[in-house]
Short mmCIF file of N, CA and C in Angstrom, two decimals:
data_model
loop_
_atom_site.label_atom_id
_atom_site.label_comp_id
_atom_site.label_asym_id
_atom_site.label_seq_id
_atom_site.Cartn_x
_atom_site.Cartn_y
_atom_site.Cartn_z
N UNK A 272 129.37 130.40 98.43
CA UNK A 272 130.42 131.19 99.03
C UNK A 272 131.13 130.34 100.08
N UNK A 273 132.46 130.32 100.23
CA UNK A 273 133.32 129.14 100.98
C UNK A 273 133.48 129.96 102.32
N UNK A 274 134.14 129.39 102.95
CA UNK A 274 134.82 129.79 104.18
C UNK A 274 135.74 130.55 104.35
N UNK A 275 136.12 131.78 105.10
CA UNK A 275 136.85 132.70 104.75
C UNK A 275 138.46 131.62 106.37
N UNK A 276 138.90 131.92 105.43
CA UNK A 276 140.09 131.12 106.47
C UNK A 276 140.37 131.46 107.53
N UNK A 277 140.89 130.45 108.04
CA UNK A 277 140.82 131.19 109.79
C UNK A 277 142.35 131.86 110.32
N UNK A 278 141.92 132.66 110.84
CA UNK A 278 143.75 133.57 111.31
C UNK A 278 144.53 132.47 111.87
N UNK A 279 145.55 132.63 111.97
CA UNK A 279 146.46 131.53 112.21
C UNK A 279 146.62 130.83 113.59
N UNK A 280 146.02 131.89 114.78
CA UNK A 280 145.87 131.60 115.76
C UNK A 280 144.66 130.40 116.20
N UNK A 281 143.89 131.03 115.35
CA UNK A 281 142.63 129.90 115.31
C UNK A 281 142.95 129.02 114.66
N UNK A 282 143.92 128.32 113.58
CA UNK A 282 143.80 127.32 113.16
C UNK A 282 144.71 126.83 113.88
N UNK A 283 145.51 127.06 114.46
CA UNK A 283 146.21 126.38 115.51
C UNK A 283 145.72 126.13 116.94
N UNK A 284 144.29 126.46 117.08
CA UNK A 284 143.61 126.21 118.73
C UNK A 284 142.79 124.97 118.28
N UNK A 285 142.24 125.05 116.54
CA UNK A 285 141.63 124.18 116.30
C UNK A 285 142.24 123.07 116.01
N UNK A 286 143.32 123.18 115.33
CA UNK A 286 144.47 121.95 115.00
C UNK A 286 144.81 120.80 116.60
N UNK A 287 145.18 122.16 117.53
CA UNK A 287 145.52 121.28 119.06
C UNK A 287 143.82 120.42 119.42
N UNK A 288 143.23 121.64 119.24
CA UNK A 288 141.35 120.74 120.02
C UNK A 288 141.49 119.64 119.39
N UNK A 289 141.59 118.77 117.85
CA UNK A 289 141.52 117.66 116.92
C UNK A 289 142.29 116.81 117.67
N UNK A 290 144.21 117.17 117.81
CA UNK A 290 144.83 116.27 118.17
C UNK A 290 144.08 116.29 119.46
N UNK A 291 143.84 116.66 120.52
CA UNK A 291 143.55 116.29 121.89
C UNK A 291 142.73 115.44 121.84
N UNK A 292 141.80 116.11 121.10
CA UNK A 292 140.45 115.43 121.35
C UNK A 292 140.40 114.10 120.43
N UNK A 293 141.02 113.21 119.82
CA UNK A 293 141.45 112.47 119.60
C UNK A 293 142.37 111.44 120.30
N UNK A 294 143.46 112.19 121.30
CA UNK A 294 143.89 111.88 122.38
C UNK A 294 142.89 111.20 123.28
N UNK A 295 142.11 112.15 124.03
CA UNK A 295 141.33 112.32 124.79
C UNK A 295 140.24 110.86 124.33
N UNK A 296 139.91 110.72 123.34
CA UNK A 296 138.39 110.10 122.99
C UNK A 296 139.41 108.84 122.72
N UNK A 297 140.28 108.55 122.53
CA UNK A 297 141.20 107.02 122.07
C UNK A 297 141.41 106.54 123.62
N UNK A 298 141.86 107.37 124.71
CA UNK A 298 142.22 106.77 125.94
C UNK A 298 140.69 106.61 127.14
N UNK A 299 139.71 107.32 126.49
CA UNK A 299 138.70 107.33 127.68
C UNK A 299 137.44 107.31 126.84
N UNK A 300 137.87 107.38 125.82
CA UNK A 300 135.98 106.96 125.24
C UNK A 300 135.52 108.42 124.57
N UNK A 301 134.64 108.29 123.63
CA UNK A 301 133.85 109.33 123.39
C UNK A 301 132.96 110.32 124.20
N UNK A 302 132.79 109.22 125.50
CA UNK A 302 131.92 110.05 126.28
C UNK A 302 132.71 110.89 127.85
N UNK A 303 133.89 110.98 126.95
CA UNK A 303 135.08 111.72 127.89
C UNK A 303 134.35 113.60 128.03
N UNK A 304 134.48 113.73 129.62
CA UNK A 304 134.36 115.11 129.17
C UNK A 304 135.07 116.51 128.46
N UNK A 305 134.42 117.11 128.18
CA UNK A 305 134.94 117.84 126.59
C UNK A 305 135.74 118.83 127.88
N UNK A 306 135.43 118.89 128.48
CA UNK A 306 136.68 119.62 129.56
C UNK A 306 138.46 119.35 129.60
N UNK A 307 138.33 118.06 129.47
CA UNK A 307 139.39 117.52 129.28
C UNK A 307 140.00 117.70 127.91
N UNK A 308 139.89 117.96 127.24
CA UNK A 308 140.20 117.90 125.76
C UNK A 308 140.33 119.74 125.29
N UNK A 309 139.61 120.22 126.25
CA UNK A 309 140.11 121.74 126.55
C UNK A 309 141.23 122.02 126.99
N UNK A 310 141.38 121.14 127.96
CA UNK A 310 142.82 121.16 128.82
C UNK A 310 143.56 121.51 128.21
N UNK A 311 143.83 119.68 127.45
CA UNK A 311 145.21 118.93 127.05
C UNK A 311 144.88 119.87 125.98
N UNK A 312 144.16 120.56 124.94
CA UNK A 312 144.73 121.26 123.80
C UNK A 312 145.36 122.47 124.21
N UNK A 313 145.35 123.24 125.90
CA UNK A 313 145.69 124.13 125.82
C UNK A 313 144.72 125.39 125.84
N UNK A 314 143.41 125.32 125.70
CA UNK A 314 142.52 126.40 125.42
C UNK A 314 141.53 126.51 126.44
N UNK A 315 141.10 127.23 126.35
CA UNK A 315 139.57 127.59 127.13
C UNK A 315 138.23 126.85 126.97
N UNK A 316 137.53 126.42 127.49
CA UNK A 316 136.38 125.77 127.02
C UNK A 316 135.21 126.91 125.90
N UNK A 317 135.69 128.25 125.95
CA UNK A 317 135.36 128.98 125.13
C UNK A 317 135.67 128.91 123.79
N UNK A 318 136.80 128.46 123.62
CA UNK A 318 137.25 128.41 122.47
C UNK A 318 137.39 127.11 121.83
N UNK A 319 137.05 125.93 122.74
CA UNK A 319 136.97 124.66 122.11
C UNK A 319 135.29 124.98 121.75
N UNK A 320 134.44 125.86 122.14
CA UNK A 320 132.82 125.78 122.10
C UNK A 320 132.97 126.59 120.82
N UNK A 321 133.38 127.62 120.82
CA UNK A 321 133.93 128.17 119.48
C UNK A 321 133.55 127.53 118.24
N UNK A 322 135.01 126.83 118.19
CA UNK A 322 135.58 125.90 116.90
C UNK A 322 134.18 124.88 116.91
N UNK A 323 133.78 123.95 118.41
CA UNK A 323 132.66 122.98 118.28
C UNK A 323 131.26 123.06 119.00
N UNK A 324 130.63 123.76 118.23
CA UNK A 324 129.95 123.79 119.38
C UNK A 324 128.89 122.90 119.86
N UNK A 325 128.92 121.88 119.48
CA UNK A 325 128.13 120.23 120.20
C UNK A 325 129.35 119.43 120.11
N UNK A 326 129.38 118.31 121.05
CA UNK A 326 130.22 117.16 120.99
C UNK A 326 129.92 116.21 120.20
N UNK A 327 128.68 116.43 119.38
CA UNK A 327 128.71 115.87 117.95
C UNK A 327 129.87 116.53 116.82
N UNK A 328 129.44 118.09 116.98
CA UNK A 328 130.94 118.97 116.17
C UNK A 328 131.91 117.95 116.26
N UNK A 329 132.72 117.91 117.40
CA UNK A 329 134.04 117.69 117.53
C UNK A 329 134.15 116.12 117.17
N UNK A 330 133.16 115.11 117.56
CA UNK A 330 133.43 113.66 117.22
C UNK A 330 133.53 113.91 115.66
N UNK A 331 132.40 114.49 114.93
CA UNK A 331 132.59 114.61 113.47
C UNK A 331 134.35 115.12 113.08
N UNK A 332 134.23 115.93 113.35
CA UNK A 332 135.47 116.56 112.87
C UNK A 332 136.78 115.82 113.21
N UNK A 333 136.70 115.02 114.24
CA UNK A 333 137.58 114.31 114.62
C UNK A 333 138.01 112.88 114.13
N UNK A 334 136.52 112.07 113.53
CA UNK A 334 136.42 111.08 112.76
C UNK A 334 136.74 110.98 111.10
N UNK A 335 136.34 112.55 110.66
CA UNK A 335 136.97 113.02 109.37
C UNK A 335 138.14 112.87 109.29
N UNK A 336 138.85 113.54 110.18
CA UNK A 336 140.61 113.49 109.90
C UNK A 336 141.38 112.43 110.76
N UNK A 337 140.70 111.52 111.18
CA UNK A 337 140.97 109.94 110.93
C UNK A 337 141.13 109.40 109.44
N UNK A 338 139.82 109.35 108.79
CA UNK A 338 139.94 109.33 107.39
C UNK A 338 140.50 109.67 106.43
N UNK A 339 140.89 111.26 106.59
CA UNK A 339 141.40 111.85 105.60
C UNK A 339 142.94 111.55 105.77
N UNK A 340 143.66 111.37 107.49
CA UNK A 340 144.94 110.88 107.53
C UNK A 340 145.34 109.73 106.67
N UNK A 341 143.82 108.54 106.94
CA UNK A 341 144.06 107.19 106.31
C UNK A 341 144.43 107.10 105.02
N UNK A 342 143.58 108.23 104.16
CA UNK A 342 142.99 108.28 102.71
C UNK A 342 144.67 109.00 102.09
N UNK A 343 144.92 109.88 102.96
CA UNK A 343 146.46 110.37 102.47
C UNK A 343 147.31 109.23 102.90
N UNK A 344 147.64 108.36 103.43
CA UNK A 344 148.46 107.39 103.52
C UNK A 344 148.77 106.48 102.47
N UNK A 345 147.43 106.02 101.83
CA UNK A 345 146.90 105.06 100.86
C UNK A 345 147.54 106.21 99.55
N UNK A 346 147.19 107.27 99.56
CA UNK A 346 148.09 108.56 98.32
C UNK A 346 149.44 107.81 98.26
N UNK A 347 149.97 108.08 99.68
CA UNK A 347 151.43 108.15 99.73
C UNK A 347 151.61 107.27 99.01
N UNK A 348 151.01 105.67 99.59
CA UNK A 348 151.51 104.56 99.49
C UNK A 348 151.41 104.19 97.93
N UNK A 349 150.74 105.19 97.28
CA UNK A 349 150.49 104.95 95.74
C UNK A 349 151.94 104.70 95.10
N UNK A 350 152.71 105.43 95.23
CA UNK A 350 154.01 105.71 95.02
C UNK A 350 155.12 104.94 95.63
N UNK A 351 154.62 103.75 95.95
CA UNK A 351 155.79 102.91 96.87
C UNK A 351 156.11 101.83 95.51
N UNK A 352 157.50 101.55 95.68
CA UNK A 352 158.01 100.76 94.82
C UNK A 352 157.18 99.33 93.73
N UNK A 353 156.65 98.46 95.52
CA UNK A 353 156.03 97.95 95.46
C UNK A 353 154.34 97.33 95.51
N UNK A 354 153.73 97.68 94.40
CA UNK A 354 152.49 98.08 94.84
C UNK A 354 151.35 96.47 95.63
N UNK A 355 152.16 95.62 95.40
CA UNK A 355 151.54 94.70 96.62
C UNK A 355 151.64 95.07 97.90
N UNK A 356 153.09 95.13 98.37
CA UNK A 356 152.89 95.75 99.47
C UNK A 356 152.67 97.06 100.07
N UNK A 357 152.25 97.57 99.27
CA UNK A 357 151.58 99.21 99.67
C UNK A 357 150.47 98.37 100.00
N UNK A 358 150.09 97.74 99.10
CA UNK A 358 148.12 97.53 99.59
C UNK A 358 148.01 97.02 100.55
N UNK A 359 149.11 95.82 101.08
CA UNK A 359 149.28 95.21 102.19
C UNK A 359 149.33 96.30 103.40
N UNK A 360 150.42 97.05 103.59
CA UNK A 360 150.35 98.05 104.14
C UNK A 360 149.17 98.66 104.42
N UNK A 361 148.25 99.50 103.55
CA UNK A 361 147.07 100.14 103.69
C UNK A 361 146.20 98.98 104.44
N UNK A 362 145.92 97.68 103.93
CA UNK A 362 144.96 97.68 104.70
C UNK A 362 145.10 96.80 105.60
N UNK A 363 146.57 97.14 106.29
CA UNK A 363 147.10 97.14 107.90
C UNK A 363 146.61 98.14 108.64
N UNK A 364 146.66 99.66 107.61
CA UNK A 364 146.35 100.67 108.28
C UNK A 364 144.77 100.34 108.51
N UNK A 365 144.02 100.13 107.42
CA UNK A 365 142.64 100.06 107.33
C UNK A 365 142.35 99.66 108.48
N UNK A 366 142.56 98.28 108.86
CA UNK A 366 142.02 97.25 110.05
C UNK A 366 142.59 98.04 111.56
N UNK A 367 143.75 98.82 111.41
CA UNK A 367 143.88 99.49 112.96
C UNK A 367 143.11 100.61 113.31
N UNK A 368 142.55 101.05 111.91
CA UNK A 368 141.47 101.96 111.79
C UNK A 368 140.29 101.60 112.17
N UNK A 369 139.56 100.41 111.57
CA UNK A 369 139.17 100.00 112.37
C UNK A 369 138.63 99.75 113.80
N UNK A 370 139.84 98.76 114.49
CA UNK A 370 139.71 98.58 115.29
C UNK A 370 140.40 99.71 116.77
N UNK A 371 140.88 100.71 116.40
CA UNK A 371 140.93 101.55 116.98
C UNK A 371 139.67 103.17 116.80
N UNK A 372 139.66 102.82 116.24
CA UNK A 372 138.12 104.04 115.83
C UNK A 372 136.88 103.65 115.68
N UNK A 373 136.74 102.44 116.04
CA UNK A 373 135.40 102.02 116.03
C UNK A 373 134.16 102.90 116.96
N UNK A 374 134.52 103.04 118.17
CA UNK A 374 133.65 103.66 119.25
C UNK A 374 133.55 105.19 118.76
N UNK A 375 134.49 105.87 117.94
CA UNK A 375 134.59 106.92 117.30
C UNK A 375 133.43 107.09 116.31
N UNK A 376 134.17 106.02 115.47
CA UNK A 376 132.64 105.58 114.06
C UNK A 376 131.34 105.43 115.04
N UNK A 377 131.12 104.91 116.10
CA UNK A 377 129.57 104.35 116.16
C UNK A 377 129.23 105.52 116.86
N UNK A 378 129.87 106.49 117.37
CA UNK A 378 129.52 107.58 118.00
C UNK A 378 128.87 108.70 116.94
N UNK A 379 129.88 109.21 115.74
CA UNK A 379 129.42 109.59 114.70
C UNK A 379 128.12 109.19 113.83
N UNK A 380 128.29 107.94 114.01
CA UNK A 380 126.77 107.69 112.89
C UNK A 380 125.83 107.23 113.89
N UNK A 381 125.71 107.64 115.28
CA UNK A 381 124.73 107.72 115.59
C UNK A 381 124.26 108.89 115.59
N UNK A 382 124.11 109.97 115.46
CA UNK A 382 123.42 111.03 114.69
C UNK A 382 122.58 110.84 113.26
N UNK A 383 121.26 111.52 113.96
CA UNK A 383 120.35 111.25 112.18
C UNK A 383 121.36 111.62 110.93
N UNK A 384 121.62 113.06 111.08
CA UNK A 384 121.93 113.59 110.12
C UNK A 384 123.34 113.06 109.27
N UNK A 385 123.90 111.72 109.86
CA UNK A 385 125.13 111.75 108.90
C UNK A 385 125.67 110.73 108.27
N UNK A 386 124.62 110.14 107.64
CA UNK A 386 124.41 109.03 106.67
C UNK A 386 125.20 109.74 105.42
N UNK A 387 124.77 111.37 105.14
CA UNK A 387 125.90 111.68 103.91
C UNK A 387 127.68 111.34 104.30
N UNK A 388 127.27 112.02 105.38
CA UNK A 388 128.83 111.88 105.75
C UNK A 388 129.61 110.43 106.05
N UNK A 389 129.03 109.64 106.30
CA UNK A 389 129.22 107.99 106.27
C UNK A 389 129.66 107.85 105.09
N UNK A 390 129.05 108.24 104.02
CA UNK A 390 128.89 108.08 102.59
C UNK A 390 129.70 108.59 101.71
N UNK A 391 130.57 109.52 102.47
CA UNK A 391 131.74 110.29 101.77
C UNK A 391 132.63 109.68 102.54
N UNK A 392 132.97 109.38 103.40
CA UNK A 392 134.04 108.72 103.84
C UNK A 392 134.32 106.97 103.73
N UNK A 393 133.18 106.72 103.52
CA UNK A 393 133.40 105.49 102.66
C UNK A 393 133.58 105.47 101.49
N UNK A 394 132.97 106.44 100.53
CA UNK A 394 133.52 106.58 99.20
C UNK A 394 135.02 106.74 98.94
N UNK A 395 135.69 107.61 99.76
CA UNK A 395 136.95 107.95 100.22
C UNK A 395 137.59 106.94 100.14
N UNK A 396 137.77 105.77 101.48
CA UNK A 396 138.30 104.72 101.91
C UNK A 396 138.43 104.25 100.68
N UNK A 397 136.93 103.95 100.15
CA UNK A 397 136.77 102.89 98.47
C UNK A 397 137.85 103.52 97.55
N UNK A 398 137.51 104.47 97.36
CA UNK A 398 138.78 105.07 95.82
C UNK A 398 140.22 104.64 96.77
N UNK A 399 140.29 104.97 98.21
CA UNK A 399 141.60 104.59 98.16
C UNK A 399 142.28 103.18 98.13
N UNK A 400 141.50 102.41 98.27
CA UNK A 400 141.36 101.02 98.45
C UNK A 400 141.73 100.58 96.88
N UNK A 401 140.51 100.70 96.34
CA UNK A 401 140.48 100.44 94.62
C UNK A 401 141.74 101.43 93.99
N UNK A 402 142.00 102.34 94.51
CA UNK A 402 143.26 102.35 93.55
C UNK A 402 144.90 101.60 93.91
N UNK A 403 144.82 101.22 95.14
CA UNK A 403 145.86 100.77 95.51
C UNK A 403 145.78 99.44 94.86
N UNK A 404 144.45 98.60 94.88
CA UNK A 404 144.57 97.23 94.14
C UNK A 404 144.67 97.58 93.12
N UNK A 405 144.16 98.09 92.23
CA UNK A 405 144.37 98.29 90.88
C UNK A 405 145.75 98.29 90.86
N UNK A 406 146.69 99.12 91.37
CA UNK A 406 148.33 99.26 90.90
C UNK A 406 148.54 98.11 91.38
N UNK A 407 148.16 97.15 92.18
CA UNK A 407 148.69 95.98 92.74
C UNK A 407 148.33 94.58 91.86
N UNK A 408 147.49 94.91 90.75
CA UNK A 408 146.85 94.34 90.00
C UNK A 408 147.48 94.68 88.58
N UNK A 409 147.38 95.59 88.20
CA UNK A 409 148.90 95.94 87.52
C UNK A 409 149.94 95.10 87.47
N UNK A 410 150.85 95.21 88.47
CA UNK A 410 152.29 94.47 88.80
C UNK A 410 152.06 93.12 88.68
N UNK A 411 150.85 92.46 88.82
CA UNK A 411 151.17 91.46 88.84
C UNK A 411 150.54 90.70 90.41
N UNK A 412 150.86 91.60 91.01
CA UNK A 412 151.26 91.67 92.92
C UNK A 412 149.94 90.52 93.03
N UNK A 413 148.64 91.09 92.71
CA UNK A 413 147.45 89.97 93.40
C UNK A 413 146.68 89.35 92.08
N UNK A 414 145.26 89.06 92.73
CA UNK A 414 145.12 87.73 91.77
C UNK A 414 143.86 89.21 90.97
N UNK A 415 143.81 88.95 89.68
CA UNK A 415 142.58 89.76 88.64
C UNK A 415 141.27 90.07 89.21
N UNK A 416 140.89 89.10 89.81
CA UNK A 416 139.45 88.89 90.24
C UNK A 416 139.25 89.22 91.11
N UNK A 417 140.54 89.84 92.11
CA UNK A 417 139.68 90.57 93.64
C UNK A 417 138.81 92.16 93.07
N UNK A 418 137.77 91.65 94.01
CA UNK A 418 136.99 92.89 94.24
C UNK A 418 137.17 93.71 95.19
N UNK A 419 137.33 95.34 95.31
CA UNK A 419 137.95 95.89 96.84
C UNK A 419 136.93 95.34 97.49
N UNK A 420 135.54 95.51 97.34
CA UNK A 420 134.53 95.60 98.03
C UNK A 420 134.88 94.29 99.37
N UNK A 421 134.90 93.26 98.41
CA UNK A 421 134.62 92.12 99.00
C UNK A 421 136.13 91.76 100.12
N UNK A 422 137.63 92.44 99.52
CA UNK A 422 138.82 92.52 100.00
C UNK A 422 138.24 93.50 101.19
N UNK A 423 137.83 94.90 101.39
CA UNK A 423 137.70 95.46 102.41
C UNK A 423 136.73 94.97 103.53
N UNK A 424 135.96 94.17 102.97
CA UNK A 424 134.96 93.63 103.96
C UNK A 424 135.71 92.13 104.76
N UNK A 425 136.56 91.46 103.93
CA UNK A 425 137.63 90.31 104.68
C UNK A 425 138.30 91.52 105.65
N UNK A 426 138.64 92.54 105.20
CA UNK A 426 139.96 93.01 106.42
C UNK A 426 139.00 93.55 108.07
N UNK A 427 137.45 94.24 107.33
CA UNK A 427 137.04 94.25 108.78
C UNK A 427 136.36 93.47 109.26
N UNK A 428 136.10 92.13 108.76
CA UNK A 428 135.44 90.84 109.64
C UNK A 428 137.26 90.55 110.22
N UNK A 429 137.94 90.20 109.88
CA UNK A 429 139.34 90.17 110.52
C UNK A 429 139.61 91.39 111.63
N UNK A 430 139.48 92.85 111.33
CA UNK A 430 139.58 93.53 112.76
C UNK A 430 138.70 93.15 114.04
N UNK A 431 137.16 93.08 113.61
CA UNK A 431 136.31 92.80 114.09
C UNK A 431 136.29 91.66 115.23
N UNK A 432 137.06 90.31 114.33
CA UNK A 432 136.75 89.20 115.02
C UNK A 432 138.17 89.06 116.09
N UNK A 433 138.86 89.69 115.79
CA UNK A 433 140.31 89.40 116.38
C UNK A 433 140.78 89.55 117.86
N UNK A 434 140.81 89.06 118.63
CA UNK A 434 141.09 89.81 120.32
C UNK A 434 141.91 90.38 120.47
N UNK A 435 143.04 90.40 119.20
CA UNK A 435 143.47 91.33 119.85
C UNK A 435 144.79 91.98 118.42
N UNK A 436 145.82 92.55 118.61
CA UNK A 436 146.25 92.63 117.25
C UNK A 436 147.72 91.71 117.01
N UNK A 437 147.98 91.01 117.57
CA UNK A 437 148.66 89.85 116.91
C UNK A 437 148.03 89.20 116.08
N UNK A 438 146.53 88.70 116.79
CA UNK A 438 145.82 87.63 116.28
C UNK A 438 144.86 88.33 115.15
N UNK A 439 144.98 89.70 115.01
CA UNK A 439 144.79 90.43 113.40
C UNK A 439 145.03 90.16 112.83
N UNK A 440 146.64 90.59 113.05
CA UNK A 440 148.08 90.26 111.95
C UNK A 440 148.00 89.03 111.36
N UNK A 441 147.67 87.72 112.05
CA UNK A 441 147.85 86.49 111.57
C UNK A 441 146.63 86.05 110.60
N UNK A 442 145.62 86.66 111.25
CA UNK A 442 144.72 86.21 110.35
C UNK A 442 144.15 86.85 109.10
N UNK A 443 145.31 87.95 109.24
CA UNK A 443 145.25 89.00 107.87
C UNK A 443 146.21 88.40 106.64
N UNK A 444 147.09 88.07 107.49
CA UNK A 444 148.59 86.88 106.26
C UNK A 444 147.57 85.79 106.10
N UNK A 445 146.62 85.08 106.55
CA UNK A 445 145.87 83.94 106.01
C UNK A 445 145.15 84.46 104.36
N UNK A 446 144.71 85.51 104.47
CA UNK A 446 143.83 86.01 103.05
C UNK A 446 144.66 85.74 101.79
N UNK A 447 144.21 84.65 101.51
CA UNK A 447 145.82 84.74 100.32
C UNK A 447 144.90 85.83 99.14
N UNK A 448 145.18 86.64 98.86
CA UNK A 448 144.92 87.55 97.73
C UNK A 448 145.90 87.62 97.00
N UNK A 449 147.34 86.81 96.72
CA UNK A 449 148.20 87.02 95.95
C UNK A 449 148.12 86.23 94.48
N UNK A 450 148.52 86.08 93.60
CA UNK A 450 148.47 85.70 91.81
C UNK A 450 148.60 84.08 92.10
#
């Protein structure tokens, strides 16, 4: 039996808690107090306890639709003229994902319980990844033999190692993955 939907008021207290608290956890950390993120959405700490009620809730829920924004981007980008540079694109997005959600990610999977959920959102990332090369593989755009696996793991040793995001950018144009 699913979830009976939420009145419109509530999906709009919960919609603001996400953006805030996303706000909130990008400028001061995960270990920002959840007070603040009550604020800036506008609501009561009743009703952010509501919608989350641990600050595990809300990091989860908040790290999901990181993903799911990413994973619809990589959709969009399915449909771009050029499917080299869609992939290029995506995993520009990938690596700012990355390196902007990292403290997000390590906050999330430090909880026992969410090795599934690791596991669906990497599956996620993967189909979106692998289908963007594939169309890029298609055209022509890159070389037969890339593997996403091994392509997504160059883009986050590149977020990873980078100080900063110029020196991303540059060392992301070094990967020659092209034909």
């Amino acid at each position: 039996m699913g979830q009976r939907p939420r009145r419109a008021d509530a999906q709009r207290n919960y919609d603001q808690l996400l953006a805030a608290a996303a706000q909130v956890f990008a400028e001061r950390g995960t270990d920002a107090p959840l007070d603040d993120v009550a604020r800036r959405a506008g609501v009561g700490n009743a009703t952010m306890y509501r919608h989350f009620p641990t600050r595990t809730d809300l990091l989860v829920a908040v790290y999901a639709d990181e993903v799911a924004h990413l994973c619809a981007s990589g959709q969009t980008l399915l449909t771009a003229e050029s499917p080299g540079e869609a992939l290029n694109e995506w995993l520009r997005l990938f690596m700012d994902h990355i390196t902007t959600k990292r403290g997000l990610a390590l906050a999330v999977t430090d909880d026992e319980g969410s090795s599934a959920l690791v596991a669906e959102w990497h599956a996620s990332m993967l189909a979106t990844a692998s289908a963007l090369l594939d169309a890029a593989k298609q055209a022509g755009a890159v070389r037969a033999d890339l593997d996403v696996r091994d392509l997504l793991t160059l883009v986050r040793g590149v977020a990873l190692a980078a100080s900063d995001r110029a020196q991303a950018d540059r060392l992301l144009s070094l990967i020659d993955y092209g034909t």
